[in-house]
Coordinates of C-alpha atoms in Angstrom, one line a residue:
M13 CA 12.9 55.1 -26.6
Q14 CA 14.5 53.7 -23.6
G15 CA 12.0 52.0 -21.1
D16 CA 11.5 53.0 -17.5
N17 CA 13.9 50.6 -16.2
T18 CA 16.7 51.2 -18.6
L19 CA 19.4 54.0 -17.8
R20 CA 22.8 55.4 -19.2
A21 CA 25.7 53.9 -17.5
W22 CA 27.8 56.6 -15.8
R23 CA 31.1 56.2 -14.0
T24 CA 31.2 57.8 -10.7
G25 CA 34.8 57.7 -9.7
I26 CA 33.9 56.8 -6.3
D27 CA 35.8 54.1 -4.7
T28 CA 33.8 51.7 -2.7
Y29 CA 36.7 49.1 -2.6
Q30 CA 35.3 45.6 -3.7
E31 CA 31.9 46.4 -2.9
F32 CA 29.7 47.1 -6.4
V33 CA 27.6 50.1 -5.5
V34 CA 25.0 51.8 -7.9
Y35 CA 24.0 55.6 -7.6
M36 CA 20.5 56.6 -8.8
R37 CA 18.2 59.7 -8.4
R38 CA 15.1 59.2 -6.3
D39 CA 13.2 60.6 -9.1
C40 CA 14.5 58.5 -11.8
P41 CA 12.2 56.2 -13.9
A42 CA 13.6 53.1 -12.6
C43 CA 13.3 54.2 -8.7
R44 CA 9.8 55.4 -9.4
S45 CA 8.6 52.2 -11.4
E46 CA 10.2 49.6 -9.5
G47 CA 10.0 51.3 -6.0
F48 CA 13.8 51.1 -5.3
T49 CA 15.1 52.6 -1.9
T50 CA 18.6 52.9 -0.6
Q51 CA 20.2 49.7 0.4
A52 CA 18.4 47.7 -2.4
R53 CA 20.1 44.9 -4.1
V54 CA 19.8 45.5 -7.8
L55 CA 20.5 43.5 -10.9
L56 CA 22.5 45.8 -13.5
S57 CA 22.6 44.2 -17.1
A58 CA 24.5 45.5 -20.0
A59 CA 24.7 44.2 -23.7
G60 CA 26.1 40.7 -24.3
Q61 CA 24.6 39.3 -21.0
R62 CA 26.8 41.0 -18.8
S63 CA 25.5 41.7 -15.3
I64 CA 26.2 42.2 -11.7
V65 CA 24.3 42.7 -8.6
A66 CA 25.0 45.9 -6.8
T67 CA 23.8 47.9 -3.7
L68 CA 21.8 51.0 -4.5
S69 CA 22.4 54.4 -2.9
V70 CA 19.8 57.0 -3.6
V71 CA 20.9 60.5 -4.9
E72 CA 19.2 63.7 -3.9
A73 CA 21.6 66.0 -5.4
E74 CA 21.8 67.4 -8.8
W75 CA 25.4 66.0 -9.9
L76 CA 23.3 62.9 -11.4
S77 CA 20.9 63.0 -14.1
S78 CA 17.6 61.2 -13.6
G79 CA 18.4 59.4 -16.7
D80 CA 21.8 58.1 -15.6
A81 CA 22.9 55.3 -13.2
G82 CA 26.1 55.9 -11.5
L83 CA 28.6 53.3 -10.8
S84 CA 31.3 53.1 -8.5
E85 CA 34.8 52.0 -9.6
S86 CA 34.4 48.3 -8.7
A87 CA 31.0 48.1 -10.4
W88 CA 32.1 49.7 -13.5
A89 CA 35.1 47.4 -13.9
A90 CA 33.0 44.5 -13.4
L91 CA 30.2 45.2 -15.5
G92 CA 32.6 46.6 -18.3
A93 CA 30.3 49.3 -19.4
Q94 CA 31.0 52.1 -21.8
P95 CA 30.1 55.8 -21.0
G96 CA 26.5 56.3 -22.0
E97 CA 26.0 52.6 -22.6
P98 CA 22.2 51.7 -21.9
I99 CA 21.8 49.3 -18.9
T100 CA 18.6 47.6 -17.5
V101 CA 18.0 47.9 -13.8
S102 CA 15.8 45.1 -12.1
H103 CA 15.2 43.7 -8.7
A104 CA 18.3 41.2 -7.8
P105 CA 16.9 37.5 -7.7
P106 CA 16.1 36.2 -4.2
L107 CA 18.9 34.9 -2.2
Y108 CA 17.4 31.7 -0.7
S109 CA 21.0 31.2 0.9
L110 CA 20.2 33.9 3.5
S111 CA 17.8 31.8 5.1
H112 CA 21.1 29.5 6.2
V113 CA 22.8 32.8 7.4
R114 CA 19.7 33.7 9.6
A115 CA 19.7 30.2 10.9
K116 CA 23.2 30.5 12.0
V117 CA 22.7 33.7 13.7
Y118 CA 20.2 31.9 15.8
G119 CA 22.4 29.2 16.8
H120 CA 21.6 26.3 14.3
K121 CA 24.3 24.2 12.8
L122 CA 24.9 24.3 9.1
G123 CA 25.8 21.2 6.8
D124 CA 27.5 20.7 3.6
T125 CA 24.5 21.6 1.6
E126 CA 23.9 24.9 3.4
F127 CA 27.6 26.3 3.4
A128 CA 27.8 25.6 -0.3
E129 CA 24.8 27.4 -1.2
V130 CA 26.1 30.2 1.1
I131 CA 29.5 30.1 -0.3
S132 CA 28.5 29.8 -3.9
D133 CA 26.4 33.1 -3.6
V134 CA 29.4 34.8 -1.7
A135 CA 31.9 33.9 -4.4
A136 CA 29.4 35.1 -7.1
G137 CA 29.2 38.6 -5.5
R138 CA 25.6 38.1 -4.7
Y139 CA 26.0 39.3 -1.0
S140 CA 26.0 42.8 0.1
D141 CA 28.6 44.0 2.6
L142 CA 25.8 43.7 5.3
H143 CA 25.0 40.2 4.3
L144 CA 28.7 39.3 4.5
A145 CA 29.2 41.0 7.8
T146 CA 26.2 39.1 9.3
F147 CA 27.6 35.8 8.0
V148 CA 30.9 36.5 9.4
T149 CA 29.8 37.6 12.7
A150 CA 27.4 34.6 12.8
C151 CA 30.6 32.3 12.6
A152 CA 32.8 34.2 14.6
G153 CA 33.5 33.4 18.5
D154 CA 34.0 29.7 18.0
R155 CA 30.5 29.1 16.6
L156 CA 31.8 26.8 14.2
D157 CA 32.4 23.0 15.3
L158 CA 34.6 20.6 13.6
A159 CA 32.1 19.3 11.2
E160 CA 31.1 22.9 10.3
T161 CA 34.6 23.9 9.7
V162 CA 35.1 21.1 7.5
S163 CA 31.9 21.9 5.6
L164 CA 32.9 25.5 5.3
T165 CA 36.3 24.7 4.0
K166 CA 35.0 22.3 1.3
A167 CA 32.6 24.5 0.0
M168 CA 35.3 27.4 -0.2
I169 CA 37.5 25.0 -2.2
A170 CA 34.5 24.1 -4.5
A171 CA 33.4 27.8 -5.2
G172 CA 37.0 28.4 -7.0
D173 CA 39.6 26.9 -9.3
R174 CA 42.1 24.3 -8.2
I175 CA 45.5 23.7 -9.5
D176 CA 47.0 20.3 -10.0
W177 CA 51.0 20.5 -10.3
G178 CA 51.0 16.9 -11.7
R179 CA 53.7 16.0 -9.0
Q180 CA 53.9 15.3 -5.3
P181 CA 55.0 16.4 -2.9
V182 CA 53.8 20.1 -3.3
V183 CA 54.5 21.6 0.1
D184 CA 53.7 25.2 1.8
K185 CA 53.8 26.9 5.0
H186 CA 51.4 29.2 6.6
C187 CA 51.6 31.6 10.0
V188 CA 48.8 32.2 11.7
G189 CA 49.7 35.7 12.5
G190 CA 49.4 38.0 15.5
L191 CA 53.2 38.6 15.6
P192 CA 54.7 41.9 13.7
G193 CA 57.3 41.2 11.7
N194 CA 57.3 37.5 11.5
R195 CA 57.9 37.5 7.5
T196 CA 59.8 34.1 7.5
T197 CA 57.7 33.1 4.1
L198 CA 60.2 35.1 1.8
L199 CA 63.0 33.2 3.4
V200 CA 61.6 29.8 3.6
V201 CA 60.3 29.7 -0.1
P202 CA 63.8 30.2 -1.5
I203 CA 65.6 27.9 0.8
V204 CA 63.0 25.0 0.2
A205 CA 62.8 25.8 -3.6
A206 CA 66.7 25.6 -3.7
C207 CA 66.5 22.1 -2.6
G208 CA 64.1 20.9 -5.3
L209 CA 60.8 21.0 -3.6
T210 CA 57.9 22.7 -5.2
I211 CA 56.3 25.4 -3.1
P212 CA 53.7 27.7 -4.8
K213 CA 53.1 30.2 -2.2
T214 CA 49.8 32.0 -2.4
S215 CA 49.8 34.7 0.4
S216 CA 47.1 37.1 1.9
R217 CA 47.3 40.8 2.3
A218 CA 46.9 42.3 5.8
I219 CA 43.8 41.6 7.8
T220 CA 44.4 43.1 11.1
S221 CA 48.1 43.4 10.9
P222 CA 50.5 46.2 9.3
A223 CA 51.6 44.0 6.7
G224 CA 50.7 40.6 5.4
T225 CA 53.1 38.2 3.2
A226 CA 51.8 39.7 -0.1
D227 CA 52.2 43.3 1.1
T228 CA 56.0 42.6 1.9
M229 CA 56.6 40.7 -1.3
E230 CA 54.9 43.5 -3.5
V231 CA 57.6 45.8 -2.2
L232 CA 60.2 43.5 -3.9
A233 CA 58.3 42.2 -6.7
P234 CA 54.8 42.0 -8.6
V235 CA 52.4 39.6 -6.8
D236 CA 49.4 40.3 -8.8
L237 CA 49.7 37.2 -11.0
D238 CA 47.0 35.2 -12.7
I239 CA 47.1 31.4 -12.6
A240 CA 49.0 31.2 -16.0
S241 CA 51.8 33.6 -14.8
M242 CA 51.8 31.7 -11.4
R243 CA 52.3 28.5 -13.2
R244 CA 55.1 29.9 -15.4
A245 CA 56.8 30.9 -12.2
V246 CA 56.7 27.6 -10.6
E247 CA 57.8 25.7 -13.6
R248 CA 60.8 28.1 -13.9
T249 CA 61.9 28.4 -10.3
G250 CA 59.9 25.8 -8.5
A251 CA 58.1 28.5 -6.4
C252 CA 56.4 31.8 -6.2
I253 CA 55.0 34.1 -3.6
V254 CA 52.0 35.7 -5.1
W255 CA 49.0 37.3 -3.7
G256 CA 45.9 34.9 -3.3
G257 CA 43.3 37.3 -4.3
S258 CA 44.8 37.7 -7.9
V259 CA 44.1 34.1 -8.7
R260 CA 40.8 32.4 -8.4
L261 CA 41.6 30.1 -5.7
S262 CA 38.9 29.9 -2.9
P263 CA 37.7 33.7 -4.2
A264 CA 35.0 33.5 -1.5
D265 CA 37.7 33.6 1.1
D266 CA 39.1 37.0 -0.2
V267 CA 35.6 38.4 -0.1
L268 CA 35.1 37.3 3.6
I269 CA 38.5 38.8 4.2
R270 CA 37.4 42.1 3.0
V271 CA 34.6 42.3 5.8
E272 CA 36.7 40.8 8.3
R273 CA 39.4 43.5 8.0
P274 CA 37.1 46.5 9.3
L275 CA 35.4 44.2 11.7
D276 CA 38.8 43.0 13.3
L277 CA 37.5 39.5 13.3
D278 CA 39.5 36.3 12.7
S279 CA 37.9 33.6 14.5
E280 CA 39.3 30.0 14.8
G281 CA 36.7 28.3 12.4
Q282 CA 37.2 30.9 9.7
L283 CA 40.7 31.0 10.1
V284 CA 41.1 27.2 9.7
A285 CA 38.6 27.4 6.5
S286 CA 40.4 30.3 5.0
V287 CA 43.9 28.9 5.5
L288 CA 43.4 25.4 4.3
S289 CA 40.8 26.0 1.4
K290 CA 43.7 28.3 -0.1
K291 CA 46.4 25.7 0.5
A292 CA 44.1 22.8 -1.2
A293 CA 43.2 25.0 -4.0
A294 CA 46.7 26.1 -4.7
G295 CA 47.6 22.1 -5.1
S296 CA 49.4 21.5 -1.9
T297 CA 49.8 18.3 -0.3
H298 CA 51.9 19.1 2.7
V299 CA 51.6 22.2 5.0
L300 CA 53.4 23.5 7.8
I301 CA 51.5 25.7 10.3
D302 CA 53.9 28.3 12.4
L303 CA 51.9 29.1 15.6
P304 CA 53.3 31.8 17.6
V305 CA 52.3 31.9 21.1
G306 CA 52.7 34.9 23.3
R307 CA 50.6 37.0 25.8
T308 CA 50.0 39.7 23.1
A309 CA 50.1 37.5 20.1
K310 CA 46.9 36.0 18.4
V311 CA 47.3 32.7 20.2
R312 CA 47.8 33.5 23.7
S313 CA 48.9 30.3 25.1
E314 CA 50.1 26.8 24.4
A315 CA 46.8 25.1 25.2
A316 CA 45.0 27.6 22.7
A317 CA 47.9 26.6 20.1
T318 CA 47.1 23.0 20.6
S319 CA 43.4 23.3 20.4
L320 CA 43.8 25.4 17.1
G321 CA 46.6 23.0 15.9
R322 CA 44.5 20.0 16.5
R323 CA 41.7 21.7 14.3
L324 CA 44.0 22.6 11.5
Q325 CA 45.3 18.9 11.5
E326 CA 41.6 17.4 11.7
V327 CA 40.3 19.5 8.9
G328 CA 43.4 19.2 7.0
A329 CA 43.0 15.2 7.1
A330 CA 39.2 15.8 6.0
I331 CA 40.1 17.5 2.8
G332 CA 43.4 15.4 2.0
L333 CA 45.8 17.7 3.3
H334 CA 49.0 16.5 5.6
V335 CA 49.3 19.2 8.1
S336 CA 52.3 19.7 10.5
L337 CA 52.8 22.2 13.3
R338 CA 55.5 24.1 14.9
L339 CA 54.9 26.2 18.0
T340 CA 57.2 29.3 18.0
D341 CA 58.0 32.1 20.7
G342 CA 55.3 34.9 20.1
E343 CA 56.2 37.2 23.0
Q344 CA 57.9 40.0 20.8
P345 CA 58.3 41.3 17.4
V346 CA 60.5 39.2 14.9
G347 CA 63.2 41.2 13.3
R348 CA 63.4 44.9 13.4
G349 CA 61.0 46.1 10.8
I350 CA 57.1 46.3 11.1
G351 CA 55.4 47.1 7.8
P352 CA 56.0 46.2 4.3
A353 CA 59.3 48.2 3.3
L354 CA 60.9 47.7 6.7
E355 CA 60.1 43.9 6.6
A356 CA 61.5 43.5 3.0
R357 CA 64.6 45.3 4.2
D358 CA 65.3 42.8 6.8
V359 CA 64.6 39.6 4.7
L360 CA 67.1 40.8 2.1
A361 CA 69.7 41.4 4.9
V362 CA 69.0 37.9 5.7
L363 CA 69.1 36.4 2.2
Q364 CA 72.5 38.4 1.6
G365 CA 74.2 37.3 4.7
A366 CA 74.4 41.1 5.9
A367 CA 76.2 41.7 9.1
N368 CA 73.3 43.4 10.7
A369 CA 70.7 41.2 9.6
P370 CA 68.3 40.3 12.4
D371 CA 69.3 36.8 13.7
D372 CA 65.9 36.0 15.1
L373 CA 64.3 36.0 11.8
R374 CA 67.1 34.1 10.5
Q375 CA 66.7 31.3 13.1
R376 CA 63.1 31.2 12.7
A377 CA 63.0 30.7 9.1
L378 CA 65.9 28.2 9.1
C379 CA 63.7 26.1 11.5
L380 CA 60.5 26.4 9.4
A381 CA 62.6 25.5 6.3
G382 CA 64.2 22.4 8.0
D383 CA 60.8 21.2 8.8
I384 CA 59.6 21.4 5.3
L385 CA 62.6 19.8 4.0
E386 CA 62.1 16.7 6.2
M387 CA 58.3 16.7 5.6
G388 CA 59.0 16.8 1.8
G389 CA 61.2 13.9 2.1
V390 CA 64.4 15.8 1.1
V391 CA 66.5 14.8 4.2
P392 CA 65.9 12.4 7.1
A393 CA 64.3 13.7 10.4
G394 CA 66.8 15.7 12.2
S395 CA 68.8 17.0 9.2
G396 CA 66.4 19.7 7.7
L397 CA 68.0 22.6 9.8
T398 CA 71.7 21.8 8.8
L399 CA 70.7 21.5 5.1
A400 CA 68.7 24.9 5.3
N401 CA 71.4 26.5 7.1
Q402 CA 73.9 25.5 4.4
V403 CA 71.6 26.5 1.5
L404 CA 71.4 30.1 3.0
A405 CA 75.0 30.5 3.9
D406 CA 76.2 29.5 0.4
G407 CA 74.1 31.9 -1.4
R408 CA 71.7 29.3 -3.0
A409 CA 68.6 30.8 -1.4
W410 CA 69.5 34.4 -2.2
A411 CA 70.1 33.2 -5.9
R412 CA 66.7 31.4 -5.9
F413 CA 65.0 34.5 -4.4
Q414 CA 66.1 36.5 -7.2
D415 CA 65.2 34.1 -9.9
I416 CA 61.4 34.1 -8.4
C417 CA 61.4 38.0 -8.5
A418 CA 62.4 37.9 -12.1
A419 CA 60.0 35.2 -13.0
Q420 CA 57.2 37.4 -11.2
G421 CA 58.2 40.5 -13.2
G422 CA 61.5 41.8 -11.9
M423 CA 62.9 42.9 -8.5
R424 CA 62.0 46.5 -7.3
E425 CA 63.7 49.3 -5.1
I426 CA 62.5 49.5 -1.5
P427 CA 60.8 52.6 -0.8
V428 CA 62.0 54.7 2.3
A429 CA 59.9 56.8 4.5
P430 CA 60.3 60.6 4.5
H431 CA 59.1 61.1 8.1
R432 CA 60.4 59.6 11.3
Q433 CA 60.3 59.9 14.8
A434 CA 61.8 57.9 17.7
V435 CA 59.9 56.7 20.8
D436 CA 62.4 56.6 23.8
A437 CA 62.4 54.6 27.2
H438 CA 60.4 56.1 29.9
A439 CA 62.8 54.6 32.5
S440 CA 66.1 52.8 33.0
G441 CA 65.9 49.1 33.3
R442 CA 65.6 45.6 31.7
I443 CA 62.8 45.2 29.2
V444 CA 60.5 42.3 30.4
S445 CA 57.4 42.5 28.0
V446 CA 56.2 44.0 24.9
D447 CA 52.8 44.6 23.6
N448 CA 52.6 43.4 20.2
R449 CA 49.1 44.3 19.5
V450 CA 49.7 48.1 20.5
L451 CA 52.8 48.1 18.5
A452 CA 51.2 46.6 15.4
R453 CA 48.3 49.1 15.9
A454 CA 50.8 52.0 16.0
A455 CA 52.6 50.7 12.8
K456 CA 49.0 50.7 11.1
L457 CA 48.0 54.4 12.3
A458 CA 51.5 55.5 10.8
G459 CA 50.1 54.2 7.5
A460 CA 51.2 50.6 7.0
P461 CA 50.3 48.5 4.9
T462 CA 48.5 51.0 2.6
A463 CA 51.7 53.3 2.4
P464 CA 54.3 50.5 1.9
A465 CA 57.2 52.6 3.6
A466 CA 55.4 53.2 6.9
G467 CA 55.8 51.2 9.8
I468 CA 58.1 50.7 12.7
D469 CA 61.8 49.9 13.3
V470 CA 62.5 48.3 16.5
H471 CA 65.8 48.8 18.4
A472 CA 65.2 47.1 21.5
R473 CA 64.3 43.6 22.4
L474 CA 63.3 41.5 25.4
G475 CA 65.9 41.3 28.1
E476 CA 68.0 43.9 27.1
Y477 CA 69.1 46.8 29.4
V478 CA 68.1 50.1 28.3
E479 CA 69.0 53.7 29.6
K480 CA 66.1 56.3 29.9
G481 CA 65.8 58.5 27.0
Q482 CA 67.2 55.6 24.9
A483 CA 65.3 54.9 21.7
L484 CA 63.0 51.8 21.8
F485 CA 61.5 52.2 18.4
T486 CA 61.0 54.5 15.5
L487 CA 58.0 55.2 13.6
H488 CA 58.0 55.6 10.1
S489 CA 55.5 57.5 7.8
Q490 CA 55.1 58.7 4.4
A491 CA 52.6 61.6 5.6
P492 CA 53.5 63.9 8.5
G493 CA 49.6 63.7 9.5
E494 CA 49.8 60.0 10.0
L495 CA 53.2 60.2 12.0
A496 CA 51.4 62.8 14.3
Y497 CA 48.4 60.4 14.6
A498 CA 50.6 57.3 15.3
M499 CA 52.5 59.4 17.8
S500 CA 49.5 60.6 19.7
Y501 CA 48.3 57.1 20.1
V502 CA 51.5 55.9 21.3
A503 CA 51.6 58.7 24.0
S504 CA 47.9 57.8 25.0
R505 CA 48.8 54.2 25.7
P506 CA 50.5 52.6 28.8
P507 CA 54.4 52.1 27.5
I508 CA 54.6 49.3 25.0
F509 CA 57.9 48.2 26.3
Q510 CA 57.6 47.3 29.9
I511 CA 60.9 48.0 31.9
S512 CA 61.8 46.8 35.2
P513 CA 64.5 48.4 37.2
T514 CA 65.4 45.0 38.8
G515 CA 64.8 43.0 35.4
E516 CA 61.6 41.2 36.8
S517 CA 58.1 41.2 35.4
Q518 CA 55.7 43.7 37.1

């Protein structure tokens, strides 16, 4: 006979993303005997010492039996339970690290020990989404100084695996984001790898943008590689472009990103810790950071870029990373496509030397690749751009990209959205500004990045003269409802492309 705190495991089929949730009837024996209420953190244990900590949701309806514990999809997968298997339900152990989170909320500074304890619990899945949101918010708004950022970065590295490639240099690049279509990584990696450098690229999915590098690469090849598969790809081609969440490198960062995404928070200290912890964990020794600067980019001014760049370099030095910077133009989208499939289309056009390939994307990628070739010692200072150009022009980069895709599981066909609608110029004149943030928001409302073919195709550039009624951009969607929603959002906003009859900023 099972005890009061033993229930039968039941799979609910409810998607709670990565948060572990358990559903129990209010009148079930465990709730009565243990005094559980909604939002309680409970320990679920199955045979073989398998256990997870989950957030409780109390059920009043009859769809769940009083003898069953319903598990969300993520909880079911993590616990590895079988249908009807007995599981014990008990109070989760106290989280002493929450005292550090509360201290941070009240403005106290945390050190190595405090951050290590918090991040260890975060990586182990002991924090609920409420706890995570509190920690993220307490650290946002520039509430982390340099010492705290170093401590947080070290804690995030220590909480996961770390790869040693047994060679140097191991190079990498990262863009701080905020600029739609800036998908240079998929060009830089094959150029650099074709020149003999090792560049194992672990990339993120979108947090606040219509596409992350991993989202775009996933259109072309699998990115959910484990560390063993990642190693094989790098040994075979000198490179990879994989999703960082599929390998246990700085796993706490993936948990925090899950909460940062709906909160739309991406503060400087957390950004630095997120970026550099992943680079160090992936075994990089030299990292190039792309800092796009623009009025509607994430980094709004050169002064802000200088401040962020200095923080990246200082934290990098503290954890043994050589960090170089390149400030780039962030006033308008890069390339034509915004969204995974449309960005992938632009990347292939550049790699294949197509006549209609976006030249701005090509030039940005070449400059970044040239910087890395110099940083990695392949060529002397001032010669990197020339070599990068040669490698792209003669097809070596395209060949290496195909090798990388093959090593990661094979190249895929790019999907095409069935629903499209153009947005036309409201007046004739010269384009004097573009609102990157509103454009990115429209692409997200159209379905990107969840729907990979959704997004925006940009037809006009800064400085160009357009006629009234000329198409400025086209929304792409996989569902008519999302297209209508995105169009209504665009219609409710001031024009995304500011047009001046005289060609002067208004």
